[in-house]
Structures are given as structure tokens and as C-alpha cells.
């Protein structure tokens, strides 16, 4: 199934940015300065690629059809699991941005701690979240949804991808990922 395979590939990119984020945080703990531009790029990636692009396809297409077609188990899994975690991830990124803005005005130790904590929280949440989707949610969708529904999802995801390409979402964010990965390899 094209759409689920694509989402698994996107998870690899999200995990790669998480690896960078953790490396950056370890460097800060070891005395390196906070690079505000790099953090802003990480926030941009988290919001536009991980959330709007990747989670957008899940929430607007895959999870919608799973909820409609697979009954209470899917509805509970999605509503009380996946969507809650998506919202929590948005909260952590918002709090990270606020901490970074405070740090730009007053670079104190407590705000630095907030930057590290929010980065670690988002990274840990998304790592666990990705594992659940890859190991449980996506296999559940593959097993439970009919071929017709899976084909409809693939078609909708394909259109979503075309619009995102036209807006430069993939190109911009994969460039950010490559740049950060090379810098912090």
C-alpha cells in the first residue's frame, strides 16, 4: 500500500531529525552554545513536515477511514491514542518555541533547561508514537481495511503529496534535515 509505505518512510525522516535534536541537546549539556537558527529549523521541520504534512495525511485521510470502517477499536486507538499524542507533540513544539524566544531575549540557565526539556519531550514522544504506528496502527489498517478503501486512501494521499510538492514542503524540509544531519553528524 503506497500511502502506508510512504508514511513509514516519512517516519524515518522524522527519526533522523530526532537524532539531530538529541545530538544538539547533548552538545549543549557539554557546553556548546544554543544555535537559535538550528532550533528554529527543527521547529519548522516538526511543524511543517512531521505535523502538517505527515500527521495531516494520517488525520485527514487514514485515521478518518479507519475510524469509519474499523469500529470501536480503531476509534478508541485513534481518538484516545494517536490524536492525543499528535496534540501533545504540538504543545511541546509550541513550548519549545516560546522557550527559544525567551532565551533570545534573556539567555539564562532556566530557559536553556526549558529548551532542552521540550526538545527531549517531543523527541521521546514522537519516537514512541512512531513505533506504535509502525508496529500496531498501520498493520491494523492494512489487515482491516478493504482493498477498495486502501486504494481510495492511496489516491487521496497521492493528491495530498502533489499539493505538498507544489508548495515545496518535502523539498524544503528534506533540505533542512540534510543540512542539520551533515552539521551534527
PDB file of C-alpha atoms in Angstrom:
ATOM      1  CA  UNK A   1       0.000   0.000   0.000  1.00  0.00           C
ATOM      2  CA  UNK A   2       1.591   3.200  -1.252  1.00  0.00           C
ATOM      3  CA  UNK A   3       0.292   5.553   1.443  1.00  0.00           C
ATOM      4  CA  UNK A   4       1.347   3.478   4.458  1.00  0.00           C
ATOM      5  CA  UNK A   5       4.740   2.737   2.914  1.00  0.00           C
ATOM      6  CA  UNK A   6       5.164   6.475   2.324  1.00  0.00           C
ATOM      7  CA  UNK A   7       4.220   7.266   5.938  1.00  0.00           C
ATOM      8  CA  UNK A   8       6.772   4.716   7.180  1.00  0.00           C
ATOM      9  CA  UNK A   9       9.428   6.413   5.032  1.00  0.00           C
ATOM     10  CA  UNK A  10       8.422   9.770   6.490  1.00  0.00           C
ATOM     11  CA  UNK A  11       8.854   8.270   9.954  1.00  0.00           C
ATOM     12  CA  UNK A  12      12.493   7.566   9.042  1.00  0.00           C
ATOM     13  CA  UNK A  13      12.979  11.261   8.249  1.00  0.00           C
ATOM     14  CA  UNK A  14      11.300  12.300  11.499  1.00  0.00           C
ATOM     15  CA  UNK A  15      13.518   9.889  13.449  1.00  0.00           C
ATOM     16  CA  UNK A  16      16.560  11.357  11.676  1.00  0.00           C
ATOM     17  CA  UNK A  17      15.649  14.868  12.838  1.00  0.00           C
ATOM     18  CA  UNK A  18      15.060  13.488  16.343  1.00  0.00           C
ATOM     19  CA  UNK A  19      18.576  12.061  16.275  1.00  0.00           C
ATOM     20  CA  UNK A  20      19.891  15.510  15.342  1.00  0.00           C
ATOM     21  CA  UNK A  21      17.849  17.148  18.108  1.00  0.00           C
ATOM     22  CA  UNK A  22      19.223  14.759  20.706  1.00  0.00           C
ATOM     23  CA  UNK A  23      22.786  15.310  19.457  1.00  0.00           C
ATOM     24  CA  UNK A  24      22.315  19.083  19.668  1.00  0.00           C
ATOM     25  CA  UNK A  25      20.942  18.800  23.215  1.00  0.00           C
ATOM     26  CA  UNK A  26      23.860  16.610  24.302  1.00  0.00           C
ATOM     27  CA  UNK A  27      26.239  19.191  22.853  1.00  0.00           C
ATOM     28  CA  UNK A  28      24.541  21.936  24.860  1.00  0.00           C
ATOM     29  CA  UNK A  29      24.867  19.846  28.025  1.00  0.00           C
ATOM     30  CA  UNK A  30      28.570  19.544  27.226  1.00  0.00           C
ATOM     31  CA  UNK A  31      28.919  23.328  26.962  1.00  0.00           C
ATOM     32  CA  UNK A  32      28.161  24.193  23.346  1.00  0.00           C
ATOM     33  CA  UNK A  33      26.035  27.278  22.732  1.00  0.00           C
ATOM     34  CA  UNK A  34      22.419  27.197  21.615  1.00  0.00           C
ATOM     35  CA  UNK A  35      22.214  27.804  17.873  1.00  0.00           C
ATOM     36  CA  UNK A  36      18.908  29.628  17.578  1.00  0.00           C
ATOM     37  CA  UNK A  37      18.702  29.242  13.799  1.00  0.00           C
ATOM     38  CA  UNK A  38      19.167  25.464  14.005  1.00  0.00           C
ATOM     39  CA  UNK A  39      16.435  25.211  16.643  1.00  0.00           C
ATOM     40  CA  UNK A  40      14.102  27.326  14.509  1.00  0.00           C
ATOM     41  CA  UNK A  41      14.775  24.972  11.588  1.00  0.00           C
ATOM     42  CA  UNK A  42      13.994  21.980  13.810  1.00  0.00           C
ATOM     43  CA  UNK A  43      10.743  23.643  14.872  1.00  0.00           C
ATOM     44  CA  UNK A  44       9.920  24.356  11.227  1.00  0.00           C
ATOM     45  CA  UNK A  45      10.541  20.694  10.340  1.00  0.00           C
ATOM     46  CA  UNK A  46       8.448  19.487  13.272  1.00  0.00           C
ATOM     47  CA  UNK A  47       5.537  21.734  12.353  1.00  0.00           C
ATOM     48  CA  UNK A  48       5.502  21.566   8.585  1.00  0.00           C
ATOM     49  CA  UNK A  49       6.839  18.085   7.840  1.00  0.00           C
ATOM     50  CA  UNK A  50       6.115  15.937  10.900  1.00  0.00           C
ATOM     51  CA  UNK A  51       2.847  17.607  11.833  1.00  0.00           C
ATOM     52  CA  UNK A  52       1.077  19.330   8.937  1.00  0.00           C
ATOM     53  CA  UNK A  53       2.449  17.083   6.211  1.00  0.00           C
ATOM     54  CA  UNK A  54       2.747  13.663   7.859  1.00  0.00           C
ATOM     55  CA  UNK A  55       0.119  13.939  10.591  1.00  0.00           C
ATOM     56  CA  UNK A  56      -2.121  15.767   8.130  1.00  0.00           C
ATOM     57  CA  UNK A  57      -2.294  12.666   5.931  1.00  0.00           C
ATOM     58  CA  UNK A  58      -2.942  10.472   8.939  1.00  0.00           C
ATOM     59  CA  UNK A  59      -5.634  12.649  10.498  1.00  0.00           C
ATOM     60  CA  UNK A  60      -7.433  13.764   7.337  1.00  0.00           C
ATOM     61  CA  UNK A  61      -7.224  10.520   5.370  1.00  0.00           C
ATOM     62  CA  UNK A  62      -6.018   7.302   7.025  1.00  0.00           C
ATOM     63  CA  UNK A  63      -7.399   7.791  10.538  1.00  0.00           C
ATOM     64  CA  UNK A  64     -10.692   9.091   9.150  1.00  0.00           C
ATOM     65  CA  UNK A  65     -11.236   5.915   7.142  1.00  0.00           C
ATOM     66  CA  UNK A  66     -10.020   3.658   9.943  1.00  0.00           C
ATOM     67  CA  UNK A  67     -12.494   5.307  12.332  1.00  0.00           C
ATOM     68  CA  UNK A  68     -15.352   4.965   9.860  1.00  0.00           C
ATOM     69  CA  UNK A  69     -14.652   1.398   8.739  1.00  0.00           C
ATOM     70  CA  UNK A  70     -12.966  -0.434  11.619  1.00  0.00           C
ATOM     71  CA  UNK A  71     -15.305   0.254  14.514  1.00  0.00           C
ATOM     72  CA  UNK A  72     -14.784   0.991  18.198  1.00  0.00           C
ATOM     73  CA  UNK A  73     -11.286  -0.454  18.476  1.00  0.00           C
ATOM     74  CA  UNK A  74      -9.995   1.873  15.755  1.00  0.00           C
ATOM     75  CA  UNK A  75     -11.934   4.846  17.098  1.00  0.00           C
ATOM     76  CA  UNK A  76     -10.508   4.345  20.594  1.00  0.00           C
ATOM     77  CA  UNK A  77      -6.971   3.790  19.310  1.00  0.00           C
ATOM     78  CA  UNK A  78      -7.103   6.906  17.167  1.00  0.00           C
ATOM     79  CA  UNK A  79      -9.118   9.279  19.355  1.00  0.00           C
ATOM     80  CA  UNK A  80      -7.576   8.389  22.717  1.00  0.00           C
ATOM     81  CA  UNK A  81      -4.124   7.431  21.491  1.00  0.00           C
ATOM     82  CA  UNK A  82      -2.812   8.796  18.236  1.00  0.00           C
ATOM     83  CA  UNK A  83      -4.671  12.129  18.180  1.00  0.00           C
ATOM     84  CA  UNK A  84      -3.871  12.838  21.827  1.00  0.00           C
ATOM     85  CA  UNK A  85      -0.196  12.251  21.073  1.00  0.00           C
ATOM     86  CA  UNK A  86      -0.353  14.487  17.984  1.00  0.00           C
ATOM     87  CA  UNK A  87      -1.781  17.286  20.159  1.00  0.00           C
ATOM     88  CA  UNK A  88       0.823  16.716  22.868  1.00  0.00           C
ATOM     89  CA  UNK A  89       3.561  16.942  20.236  1.00  0.00           C
ATOM     90  CA  UNK A  90       2.139  20.272  19.057  1.00  0.00           C
ATOM     91  CA  UNK A  91       2.169  21.502  22.651  1.00  0.00           C
ATOM     92  CA  UNK A  92       5.838  20.526  23.144  1.00  0.00           C
ATOM     93  CA  UNK A  93       6.880  22.283  19.931  1.00  0.00           C
ATOM     94  CA  UNK A  94       4.910  25.393  20.885  1.00  0.00           C
ATOM     95  CA  UNK A  95       6.550  25.415  24.324  1.00  0.00           C
ATOM     96  CA  UNK A  96       9.972  24.876  22.729  1.00  0.00           C
ATOM     97  CA  UNK A  97       9.415  27.898  20.516  1.00  0.00           C
ATOM     98  CA  UNK A  98       8.339  30.018  23.497  1.00  0.00           C
ATOM     99  CA  UNK A  99      11.431  28.961  25.429  1.00  0.00           C
ATOM    100  CA  UNK A 100      13.652  29.766  22.451  1.00  0.00           C
ATOM    101  CA  UNK A 101      12.046  33.206  22.157  1.00  0.00           C
ATOM    102  CA  UNK A 102      12.627  33.846  25.881  1.00  0.00           C
ATOM    103  CA  UNK A 103      16.213  32.675  25.554  1.00  0.00           C
ATOM    104  CA  UNK A 104      16.814  35.084  22.669  1.00  0.00           C
ATOM    105  CA  UNK A 105      15.752  37.929  24.998  1.00  0.00           C
ATOM    106  CA  UNK A 106      17.448  36.655  28.157  1.00  0.00           C
ATOM    107  CA  UNK A 107      19.829  33.704  27.748  1.00  0.00           C
ATOM    108  CA  UNK A 108      19.582  32.310  31.277  1.00  0.00           C
ATOM    109  CA  UNK A 109      20.112  28.764  32.536  1.00  0.00           C
ATOM    110  CA  UNK A 110      16.480  28.104  33.444  1.00  0.00           C
ATOM    111  CA  UNK A 111      15.304  28.949  29.931  1.00  0.00           C
ATOM    112  CA  UNK A 112      18.078  26.800  28.481  1.00  0.00           C
ATOM    113  CA  UNK A 113      16.693  23.958  30.610  1.00  0.00           C
ATOM    114  CA  UNK A 114      13.227  24.579  29.140  1.00  0.00           C
ATOM    115  CA  UNK A 115      14.670  24.332  25.621  1.00  0.00           C
ATOM    116  CA  UNK A 116      16.370  21.048  26.421  1.00  0.00           C
ATOM    117  CA  UNK A 117      13.321  19.655  28.239  1.00  0.00           C
ATOM    118  CA  UNK A 118      10.829  20.493  25.481  1.00  0.00           C
ATOM    119  CA  UNK A 119      13.156  19.115  22.809  1.00  0.00           C
ATOM    120  CA  UNK A 120      13.596  15.887  24.780  1.00  0.00           C
ATOM    121  CA  UNK A 121       9.858  15.624  25.440  1.00  0.00           C
ATOM    122  CA  UNK A 122       8.960  15.989  21.763  1.00  0.00           C
ATOM    123  CA  UNK A 123      11.728  13.609  20.715  1.00  0.00           C
ATOM    124  CA  UNK A 124      10.721  10.919  23.191  1.00  0.00           C
ATOM    125  CA  UNK A 125       7.010  11.277  22.434  1.00  0.00           C
ATOM    126  CA  UNK A 126       7.491  11.038  18.669  1.00  0.00           C
ATOM    127  CA  UNK A 127       9.894   8.112  18.934  1.00  0.00           C
ATOM    128  CA  UNK A 128       7.334   6.096  20.922  1.00  0.00           C
ATOM    129  CA  UNK A 129       4.491   7.338  18.725  1.00  0.00           C
ATOM    130  CA  UNK A 130       6.245   6.229  15.536  1.00  0.00           C
ATOM    131  CA  UNK A 131       6.899   2.798  16.989  1.00  0.00           C
ATOM    132  CA  UNK A 132       3.192   2.388  17.833  1.00  0.00           C
ATOM    133  CA  UNK A 133       2.113   3.455  14.367  1.00  0.00           C
ATOM    134  CA  UNK A 134       4.631   1.249  12.570  1.00  0.00           C
ATOM    135  CA  UNK A 135       4.013  -1.795  14.770  1.00  0.00           C
ATOM    136  CA  UNK A 136       0.292  -1.533  15.555  1.00  0.00           C
ATOM    137  CA  UNK A 137      -1.722   1.172  13.798  1.00  0.00           C
ATOM    138  CA  UNK A 138      -0.520   0.681  10.228  1.00  0.00           C
ATOM    139  CA  UNK A 139      -0.686  -3.146  10.358  1.00  0.00           C
ATOM    140  CA  UNK A 140      -4.220  -2.816  11.804  1.00  0.00           C
ATOM    141  CA  UNK A 141      -5.174  -0.621   8.836  1.00  0.00           C
ATOM    142  CA  UNK A 142      -3.608  -2.999   6.299  1.00  0.00           C
ATOM    143  CA  UNK A 143      -5.396  -6.013   7.801  1.00  0.00           C
ATOM    144  CA  UNK A 144      -8.750  -4.421   8.450  1.00  0.00           C
ATOM    145  CA  UNK A 145      -9.457  -2.080   5.569  1.00  0.00           C
ATOM    146  CA  UNK A 146     -10.779  -3.438   2.289  1.00  0.00           C
ATOM    147  CA  UNK A 147      -8.769  -3.202  -0.919  1.00  0.00           C
ATOM    148  CA  UNK A 148     -11.196  -0.560  -2.214  1.00  0.00           C
ATOM    149  CA  UNK A 149     -10.747   1.625   0.864  1.00  0.00           C
ATOM    150  CA  UNK A 150      -6.960   1.186   0.784  1.00  0.00           C
ATOM    151  CA  UNK A 151      -6.964   2.200  -2.883  1.00  0.00           C
ATOM    152  CA  UNK A 152      -9.074   5.279  -2.106  1.00  0.00           C
ATOM    153  CA  UNK A 153      -6.623   6.225   0.670  1.00  0.00           C
ATOM    154  CA  UNK A 154      -3.716   5.812  -1.752  1.00  0.00           C
ATOM    155  CA  UNK A 155      -5.408   8.094  -4.269  1.00  0.00           C
ATOM    156  CA  UNK A 156      -6.119  10.775  -1.661  1.00  0.00           C
ATOM    157  CA  UNK A 157      -2.573  10.577  -0.282  1.00  0.00           C
ATOM    158  CA  UNK A 158      -1.195  10.877  -3.802  1.00  0.00           C
ATOM    159  CA  UNK A 159      -3.174  14.104  -4.345  1.00  0.00           C
ATOM    160  CA  UNK A 160      -2.054  15.376  -0.919  1.00  0.00           C
ATOM    161  CA  UNK A 161       1.569  14.717  -1.925  1.00  0.00           C
ATOM    162  CA  UNK A 162       1.192  16.554  -5.227  1.00  0.00           C
ATOM    163  CA  UNK A 163      -0.152  19.659  -3.463  1.00  0.00           C
ATOM    164  CA  UNK A 164       2.642  19.469  -0.908  1.00  0.00           C
ATOM    165  CA  UNK A 165       5.248  19.169  -3.676  1.00  0.00           C
ATOM    166  CA  UNK A 166       3.818  22.215  -5.401  1.00  0.00           C
ATOM    167  CA  UNK A 167       4.181  24.121  -2.115  1.00  0.00           C
ATOM    168  CA  UNK A 168       7.760  22.842  -1.678  1.00  0.00           C
ATOM    169  CA  UNK A 169       7.034  21.097   1.624  1.00  0.00           C
ATOM    170  CA  UNK A 170       9.090  17.961   1.013  1.00  0.00           C
ATOM    171  CA  UNK A 171      11.976  19.752  -0.726  1.00  0.00           C
ATOM    172  CA  UNK A 172      12.323  22.457   1.938  1.00  0.00           C
ATOM    173  CA  UNK A 173      12.115  20.107   4.889  1.00  0.00           C
ATOM    174  CA  UNK A 174      14.350  17.393   3.472  1.00  0.00           C
ATOM    175  CA  UNK A 175      16.911  20.119   2.787  1.00  0.00           C
ATOM    176  CA  UNK A 176      16.664  21.199   6.436  1.00  0.00           C
ATOM    177  CA  UNK A 177      17.116  17.581   7.505  1.00  0.00           C
ATOM    178  CA  UNK A 178      20.163  17.065   5.251  1.00  0.00           C
ATOM    179  CA  UNK A 179      21.770  20.320   6.378  1.00  0.00           C
ATOM    180  CA  UNK A 180      21.268  19.592  10.076  1.00  0.00           C
ATOM    181  CA  UNK A 181      22.327  15.945   9.704  1.00  0.00           C
ATOM    182  CA  UNK A 182      25.568  16.948   7.984  1.00  0.00           C
ATOM    183  CA  UNK A 183      26.288  19.627  10.571  1.00  0.00           C
ATOM    184  CA  UNK A 184      25.685  17.340  13.545  1.00  0.00           C
ATOM    185  CA  UNK A 185      26.874  14.010  12.098  1.00  0.00           C
TER     186      UNK A 185
END
